[in-house]
XYZ file of C-alpha atoms in Angstrom:
560
model
C 102.530 128.328 59.900
C 101.954 125.987 63.285
C 99.594 127.248 65.812
C 102.104 126.796 68.703
C 103.847 130.022 67.326
C 101.319 131.824 68.702
C 102.879 130.823 72.326
C 106.594 130.714 71.212
C 108.861 132.976 69.415
C 112.438 132.712 68.377
C 115.341 134.531 69.749
C 118.645 135.516 67.909
C 120.652 132.435 69.279
C 118.318 129.773 67.600
C 116.350 129.125 70.342
C 112.667 129.001 70.753
C 111.024 130.947 73.986
C 107.655 130.897 75.701
C 106.002 134.018 76.033
C 104.184 133.039 79.186
C 107.254 131.574 81.443
C 110.092 132.494 79.776
C 111.650 128.856 79.263
C 114.324 128.410 76.232
C 114.491 125.358 73.967
C 116.932 124.930 71.469
C 115.709 124.497 68.192
C 117.816 123.917 65.451
C 115.607 122.533 63.340
C 111.654 122.589 62.154
C 110.279 119.945 64.982
C 107.735 121.198 67.324
C 107.639 118.695 69.734
C 109.377 119.878 72.655
C 107.142 123.046 72.379
C 104.392 121.349 72.390
C 105.348 119.124 75.084
C 106.272 122.379 77.002
C 102.640 123.353 76.795
C 101.240 120.204 77.895
C 103.050 119.694 80.996
C 103.243 123.299 82.034
C 100.447 125.378 80.107
C 97.566 122.813 79.880
C 94.920 125.211 79.027
C 96.533 126.869 76.317
C 97.543 123.492 74.829
C 93.814 122.283 74.692
C 92.906 125.511 73.189
C 95.647 124.990 70.223
C 95.369 121.647 69.933
C 92.054 121.764 68.985
C 93.068 124.587 66.296
C 95.395 122.436 64.815
C 93.236 119.290 64.326
C 90.430 121.486 62.821
C 88.270 121.146 66.250
C 85.965 124.278 66.819
C 82.334 125.053 68.662
C 79.777 122.371 68.377
C 79.491 119.557 70.994
C 83.074 118.783 71.001
C 83.711 122.092 73.355
C 84.908 121.628 76.712
C 82.240 123.725 78.078
C 79.646 121.676 76.325
C 77.515 119.632 78.883
C 74.400 117.800 78.117
C 71.532 118.381 81.148
C 68.837 116.013 80.722
C 67.758 112.981 78.561
C 65.717 115.589 76.369
C 68.552 117.452 75.009
C 70.799 114.413 74.854
C 68.194 112.648 72.328
C 67.990 115.466 70.225
C 71.737 116.401 70.169
C 71.714 112.437 68.853
C 69.385 112.844 66.599
C 70.549 115.852 65.360
C 73.638 114.191 63.660
C 72.256 111.453 62.297
C 73.189 110.395 58.778
C 71.058 108.960 56.036
C 71.888 105.940 54.364
C 72.505 105.597 50.898
C 71.347 102.529 48.969
C 72.367 101.010 45.815
C 69.324 101.819 44.012
C 67.471 104.665 43.573
C 64.148 103.548 43.272
C 63.816 101.557 46.711
C 63.728 102.209 50.316
C 65.594 100.788 52.942
C 64.921 100.328 56.746
C 66.659 98.242 58.766
C 65.849 97.667 62.566
C 67.908 95.995 65.316
C 66.749 94.809 68.523
C 68.701 93.245 71.546
C 67.078 91.441 74.353
C 69.925 91.218 76.375
C 70.618 94.726 77.512
C 69.980 95.425 81.178
C 67.917 98.461 82.107
C 69.948 100.819 84.603
C 68.705 101.223 88.174
C 69.703 102.594 91.772
C 69.692 98.795 93.121
C 71.983 96.468 92.497
C 69.796 94.606 90.414
C 68.706 94.916 86.763
C 65.995 93.655 84.229
C 66.276 93.024 81.059
C 64.515 94.698 78.813
C 63.824 93.783 74.770
C 62.686 97.329 73.636
C 64.803 98.453 70.405
C 67.919 100.236 70.786
C 68.993 101.222 67.212
C 67.219 102.449 64.501
C 68.154 103.209 61.132
C 66.200 105.967 59.697
C 64.462 105.891 56.283
C 66.765 107.217 53.589
C 65.914 108.528 50.057
C 67.543 107.368 46.598
C 70.822 107.833 46.068
C 73.657 106.165 43.570
C 75.965 104.774 46.038
C 76.254 102.647 48.951
C 78.106 103.851 52.268
C 79.066 102.152 55.105
C 76.997 102.471 58.386
C 78.088 104.749 60.651
C 77.546 105.235 64.545
C 76.107 108.495 64.179
C 73.386 106.184 62.549
C 72.255 104.802 65.543
C 70.228 105.811 68.427
C 69.992 104.210 71.546
C 68.284 104.546 75.092
C 69.785 105.549 77.845
C 70.397 102.094 79.521
C 71.937 100.761 76.823
C 73.862 103.656 76.076
C 75.686 104.100 79.503
C 76.336 100.237 79.039
C 77.836 100.008 75.464
C 79.858 103.567 76.588
C 81.421 101.625 79.320
C 82.098 98.956 77.225
C 83.591 101.141 74.548
C 85.752 102.724 76.901
C 87.337 99.653 78.577
C 88.128 98.608 74.782
C 89.933 101.420 74.062
C 91.998 101.807 77.432
C 93.291 97.908 76.854
C 93.852 98.437 73.485
C 96.321 101.381 74.129
C 94.427 104.545 74.404
C 94.863 107.358 76.618
C 93.282 107.255 79.949
C 94.389 108.475 83.539
C 95.951 107.155 86.489
C 96.071 109.798 88.814
C 93.306 108.545 91.157
C 95.077 105.721 91.886
C 98.482 107.655 92.492
C 96.598 110.032 94.995
C 96.395 107.440 97.354
C 99.919 106.741 97.646
C 102.099 108.523 100.196
C 105.772 107.878 98.778
C 107.326 107.334 95.775
C 110.684 106.172 94.219
C 110.964 106.485 90.505
C 113.264 105.020 87.744
C 114.097 106.252 84.666
C 115.915 105.478 81.542
C 116.720 106.867 77.598
C 115.595 104.576 74.572
C 115.761 105.063 70.945
C 113.026 103.297 68.847
C 113.668 101.085 65.602
C 112.554 104.391 63.913
C 115.397 105.952 65.506
C 113.356 108.403 67.562
C 114.645 109.089 71.470
C 112.498 108.740 74.086
C 112.609 108.752 78.215
C 110.679 106.571 80.450
C 109.543 107.113 84.063
C 108.119 104.873 86.519
C 106.863 105.344 90.224
C 106.676 102.454 92.534
C 104.502 102.938 95.767
C 102.890 101.346 98.785
C 98.713 100.663 98.221
C 96.063 101.155 100.716
C 96.845 97.467 101.379
C 100.320 97.929 101.853
C 101.246 96.121 98.678
C 104.138 97.452 96.421
C 102.884 98.485 93.209
C 104.650 100.130 90.128
C 102.926 102.358 87.199
C 104.361 104.006 83.978
C 104.119 107.718 84.026
C 105.044 108.188 80.763
C 107.281 107.276 77.930
C 107.931 110.667 75.993
C 109.531 112.199 72.879
C 113.179 113.438 73.980
C 114.423 115.165 71.313
C 116.773 117.575 72.657
C 120.198 117.092 73.378
C 120.277 113.875 76.026
C 122.181 116.840 78.978
C 121.594 116.487 82.627
C 119.411 119.667 82.537
C 117.124 118.735 79.705
C 116.412 115.217 81.291
C 115.653 116.863 84.532
C 113.539 119.593 83.062
C 111.085 116.411 80.865
C 111.029 114.632 84.235
C 110.394 117.580 86.254
C 107.549 118.278 83.678
C 105.915 114.459 84.035
C 105.873 114.786 88.244
C 104.353 117.614 88.288
C 101.547 116.577 85.828
C 100.586 114.229 88.257
C 100.730 116.753 91.149
C 103.121 114.746 93.252
C 104.677 117.093 96.113
C 108.511 116.639 96.535
C 107.938 115.155 100.411
C 106.519 112.604 98.567
C 109.468 111.761 97.035
C 111.773 109.105 98.239
C 114.405 108.568 95.520
C 115.568 108.072 91.844
C 116.952 104.739 90.794
C 118.855 105.026 87.286
C 121.955 104.156 85.822
C 125.614 105.769 86.774
C 125.485 107.691 83.522
C 126.750 111.025 83.862
C 123.893 112.994 82.422
C 121.685 110.835 84.824
C 123.440 111.723 87.898
C 123.313 115.625 86.520
C 119.499 115.379 86.261
C 119.230 113.596 89.540
C 121.538 116.356 91.502
C 119.296 119.023 89.341
C 115.814 117.723 90.927
C 117.024 117.594 94.569
C 115.979 113.619 94.731
C 118.219 111.289 96.464
C 119.829 108.954 93.862
C 120.220 104.963 93.968
C 122.417 103.446 91.243
C 120.574 100.406 89.400
C 122.589 97.145 90.955
C 122.059 95.729 87.186
C 124.163 98.400 85.787
C 126.418 97.987 88.596
C 127.072 94.738 88.177
C 127.472 94.691 84.436
C 130.124 97.123 84.614
C 131.976 95.171 86.808
C 131.766 92.085 85.128
C 132.795 93.940 81.923
C 136.013 95.311 83.776
C 136.910 91.618 84.798
C 136.539 90.258 81.209
C 138.884 93.278 80.373
C 141.703 92.024 82.870
C 144.739 90.694 81.057
C 144.578 87.493 83.190
C 140.868 87.110 81.837
C 141.180 87.995 78.586
C 143.102 85.218 76.761
C 140.566 82.938 78.276
C 137.810 84.727 76.747
C 139.278 84.686 73.279
C 139.919 80.992 73.554
C 136.190 80.583 74.853
C 134.770 82.776 71.930
C 137.197 80.691 69.329
C 135.407 77.424 70.745
C 131.963 78.776 70.263
C 132.910 80.280 66.701
C 133.576 76.756 65.637
C 130.200 74.997 66.769
C 128.509 78.096 65.407
C 129.542 77.998 61.980
C 130.715 74.504 61.460
C 127.633 71.710 61.267
C 130.658 69.151 60.800
C 132.645 70.159 63.868
C 128.655 69.807 65.632
C 128.243 66.338 64.171
C 131.797 64.901 65.343
C 130.953 66.432 68.819
C 127.700 64.652 69.236
C 129.504 61.212 68.256
C 132.084 62.101 71.142
C 129.424 63.190 73.838
C 127.709 59.785 72.998
C 130.528 57.945 73.260
C 131.967 59.654 76.576
C 128.043 59.524 78.402
C 128.745 63.772 77.841
C 125.256 65.568 78.144
C 124.174 66.110 74.501
C 124.151 69.867 74.652
C 124.714 72.794 72.000
C 126.568 75.853 72.310
C 124.468 78.721 73.375
C 124.617 81.852 71.354
C 126.787 84.885 73.031
C 126.456 88.420 72.984
C 128.684 91.007 73.503
C 126.430 93.256 75.251
C 124.978 90.884 77.623
C 127.875 89.389 79.654
C 125.687 86.224 81.445
C 125.700 84.967 77.957
C 129.245 84.571 78.045
C 128.883 83.103 81.719
C 126.361 80.435 80.343
C 128.752 79.231 77.211
C 131.639 79.311 79.916
C 129.933 76.848 82.196
C 128.776 74.841 79.011
C 132.700 74.624 77.972
C 133.846 73.297 81.588
C 130.804 70.887 81.577
C 132.061 69.584 78.205
C 135.784 69.881 78.623
C 136.509 66.307 78.524
C 134.814 66.360 75.175
C 136.409 69.424 73.796
C 140.038 67.780 74.537
C 139.422 64.664 72.978
C 137.605 66.436 69.939
C 140.756 68.987 69.693
C 143.503 69.673 72.376
C 143.848 72.832 73.915
C 146.152 74.474 76.525
C 145.834 75.066 79.589
C 143.498 78.003 80.789
C 142.686 77.384 84.505
C 142.443 80.312 86.741
C 144.674 80.376 89.926
C 143.416 81.595 93.167
C 145.056 84.835 93.136
C 142.931 85.787 89.331
C 139.824 85.060 91.540
C 140.632 86.928 94.546
C 141.374 90.001 91.762
C 138.330 89.313 89.761
C 136.207 89.834 93.296
C 138.308 92.780 94.065
C 136.996 94.336 91.057
C 133.296 93.804 91.675
C 133.629 95.143 95.446
C 135.362 98.248 93.984
C 132.794 98.986 91.432
C 129.908 98.185 94.105
C 131.486 100.682 96.968
C 131.997 103.223 94.477
C 128.289 102.960 93.731
C 126.802 102.764 97.046
C 129.198 103.344 99.963
C 128.001 106.029 102.147
C 124.418 106.120 100.931
C 122.398 106.532 103.855
C 119.029 106.186 102.233
C 120.193 102.121 101.381
C 121.421 102.173 105.311
C 118.073 103.025 106.207
C 116.230 100.821 104.041
C 118.359 98.139 105.409
C 117.802 99.099 109.083
C 113.551 99.241 108.183
C 113.941 95.719 106.601
C 112.813 93.271 109.690
C 114.985 90.647 107.865
C 118.164 92.450 108.302
C 118.013 95.227 110.463
C 121.482 96.078 111.446
C 123.182 92.575 111.341
C 124.582 93.375 107.581
C 125.465 96.611 108.790
C 129.357 98.034 109.170
C 129.685 100.665 112.092
C 132.061 101.647 114.749
C 129.633 102.937 117.530
C 125.601 101.558 117.554
C 125.107 104.801 119.594
C 126.228 106.892 116.429
C 124.059 104.649 114.050
C 120.759 104.533 116.234
C 120.892 108.552 116.048
C 121.341 108.519 112.447
C 118.111 105.713 112.392
C 116.155 108.469 114.843
C 117.159 111.439 112.823
C 115.843 109.531 109.401
C 112.320 108.518 110.930
C 111.894 111.808 112.679
C 112.437 114.161 109.791
C 110.302 111.775 107.617
C 107.419 111.427 110.188
C 107.816 115.759 110.393
C 107.418 116.028 106.861
C 104.861 113.692 106.320
C 102.659 116.404 109.363
C 103.555 119.322 107.390
C 102.551 117.655 104.085
C 99.048 116.693 105.432
C 100.034 113.037 105.620
C 96.663 110.905 105.543
C 96.164 107.519 106.050
C 95.461 104.887 108.615
C 98.784 105.091 110.406
C 98.705 108.778 110.624
C 95.765 108.180 113.164
C 97.424 105.873 114.835
C 100.350 108.699 115.925
C 98.101 110.365 118.193
C 95.057 107.558 119.155
C 92.433 108.886 121.741
C 93.369 107.909 125.232
C 91.091 105.028 126.412
C 89.769 104.834 129.928
C 90.673 101.117 131.528
C 87.695 99.595 133.301
C 86.941 96.545 135.113
C 89.940 93.973 135.498
C 92.102 95.540 133.170
C 92.560 98.461 135.948
C 94.035 95.564 138.478
C 95.671 93.289 136.280
C 96.279 95.173 133.284
C 99.808 95.553 132.086
C 101.237 98.756 129.687
C 100.596 97.842 126.339
C 103.182 99.101 123.518
C 101.403 101.940 122.211
C 101.243 105.460 122.197
C 98.471 105.403 125.116
C 101.544 105.418 127.494
C 103.344 108.436 125.739
C 100.883 111.064 125.012
C 103.342 113.578 126.903
C 106.407 112.596 126.130
C 108.596 114.245 123.147
C 108.494 112.884 119.727
C 112.361 112.124 119.799
C 111.912 110.058 123.151
C 109.342 108.071 121.390
C 111.134 107.363 118.858
C 114.073 106.241 120.331
C 111.767 103.678 122.573
C 110.146 102.455 119.133
C 113.847 101.879 118.171
C 114.956 99.968 121.084
C 112.168 97.519 120.914
C 112.765 96.920 117.238
C 116.413 96.271 117.307
C 115.774 94.156 120.427
C 113.512 91.811 118.807
C 114.909 89.261 116.353
C 114.920 89.476 112.684
C 112.346 87.580 110.703
C 113.169 84.836 108.081
C 113.973 85.624 104.697
C 111.443 84.021 102.859
C 108.769 86.567 105.391
C 107.348 89.688 103.203
C 108.500 92.340 105.053
C 105.571 94.250 103.996
C 103.250 92.254 105.579
C 105.420 92.344 108.724
C 105.123 95.907 108.666
C 101.022 96.060 108.155
C 100.925 93.901 111.064
C 103.161 95.865 113.475
C 101.971 99.183 112.186
C 100.407 100.168 116.268
C 103.775 98.700 117.758
C 105.856 101.025 115.731
C 103.653 103.743 114.435
C 106.284 106.469 113.858
C 108.586 103.922 112.436
C 106.471 102.440 109.935
C 105.834 105.830 108.575
C 109.470 105.787 107.360
C 109.075 101.968 106.578
C 106.413 102.777 103.849
C 108.662 105.320 102.526
C 112.216 103.240 102.619
C 110.214 100.280 101.495
C 109.214 101.923 98.228
C 113.558 102.116 97.184
C 113.935 99.655 94.014
C 117.338 97.964 93.413
C 117.354 98.302 89.733
C 115.833 100.056 87.184
C 114.424 97.319 85.386
C 110.861 98.832 85.391
C 111.978 101.554 82.955
C 113.780 98.685 81.039
C 110.531 97.070 80.384
C 108.683 100.470 79.407
C 111.259 99.824 76.349
C 110.323 96.446 76.231
C 106.946 97.416 75.584
C 107.608 100.214 73.173
C 109.369 97.398 70.848
C 105.837 95.624 70.443
C 104.766 99.084 70.107
C 106.763 100.678 67.389
C 107.969 97.984 65.521
C 108.804 98.203 61.656
C 105.347 97.809 60.342
C 104.174 101.158 62.672
C 107.361 103.279 62.390
C 105.365 105.941 61.019
C 103.340 106.758 64.290
C 103.849 110.283 65.785
C 105.549 110.312 68.764
C 103.108 111.293 70.974
C 100.496 108.975 69.594
C 103.597 106.168 70.359
C 103.795 107.570 73.837
C 100.088 107.188 74.407
C 100.065 103.467 73.017
C 102.996 102.732 75.522
C 101.531 104.053 78.408
C 98.302 102.299 78.104
C 100.102 98.849 77.417
C 102.338 99.223 80.746
C 98.945 100.508 82.780
C 96.302 98.628 81.130
C 96.223 96.390 84.414
C 94.661 99.352 86.322
C 91.603 99.784 84.200
C 88.262 98.048 85.759
C 86.562 95.988 83.263
C 82.781 96.789 82.831
C 80.103 94.950 84.491
C 76.925 93.638 82.756
């Protein structure tokens, strides 16, 4: 029986219950993956204990509490694990010695010296009847070589998709936006991926994969919310740091985000795909799309038609282009096909006279309205997106519809004030926070006579926060917008002392993503890991491989 049943028990309703926290999970079959995942995220010490038992590890140097206090004990530990070499004949003794002259000696300074000392020795062995491959435990290393080789080996393991920790990079971030989606592998195993997006200490937008783990339960809003919550808790991200969650418009995803109480942003890519798909289903467009597909099928299945079309293209000086492939799940492939057919209209007419398929202005207006209706449904009334637009110095309020600018300013002010207060309560700690309450400087010399008031918080030490914010907002909106080619993050980084309170909100709003493409990238990597030749990978191991494949850029390379 699996060790997991030390922590879980079954109830009369066909579910399993965690005896530690009474969490229930559906368990119609024999799979225990969800229970192991629950332990890993909710009860990690117990998970480590049971995981070691199921892998047959107990005692020895592998114990969590085991440690090596000095070089002598380290040497004894290594020598105690030496395995003798078995030679191919019973009458001879074999001694192999390896030396390396390029191993640098470790020191407390930045310089290192090259040593010619031997760092690996295979011990003498006695007779045996078989030859065995050398094992790593047969080698002993001096301390300097061991440190360098361990570093190189760790880098190799990490970049070749073995597990490592990303927490250190995430702890320096102040705000996060998440994207998530579900995926089914080639072996028909369901996974859910979660990515985070944050602004680093250099004020650059960074993305990272937090996990791509098995989701074998029904994909209900409650189950999805539970898995996402466990992933977020595993990285110890507090609620006040979470800005938004970007997903598609599936009802289960919407319910999951509501259960998590996180502001939702609909993926623009999914919204546009839905709108264009509806256009293709319009009665006025169906006939055109059907004829375009028919033309494509002719050239996709008849080499004679391709040959004749090539002759006509050469005769009337048309570009010699082939008709692209079409995928019913990729609307842009139909768009590309339509563009080619329009370009080759004259040649197609000569090849085969066809009926008039022109689309008139009324149909174009209806197509436009269909797209706008979908986008309005997804994005209208989303205050977070309004704040993202306002806090982008390339747009500000130029493209926002409002009846009363004072009401809009009040909404912006409330958002910025709430964000700043939440960061205070959450012990917000970075350079910008120190600028919100700077030490008052005493003016001396000519600055006392000719100095002009600077636009910083020195002039507002005793002014209420709301009044400081109104001053910043008026100054921000009265200044002209910047060029579209400029980076808004760079602009805010340069102007953080001018707008210290709004700067905090800008760091939050600038993490919001327009699409959930980052989650789709996880699944693209997952398809490269879980191929037909590796379909037998366990789901846990596959999750580790995908995680490292997505995040290997964050692994520092070892220095030699």
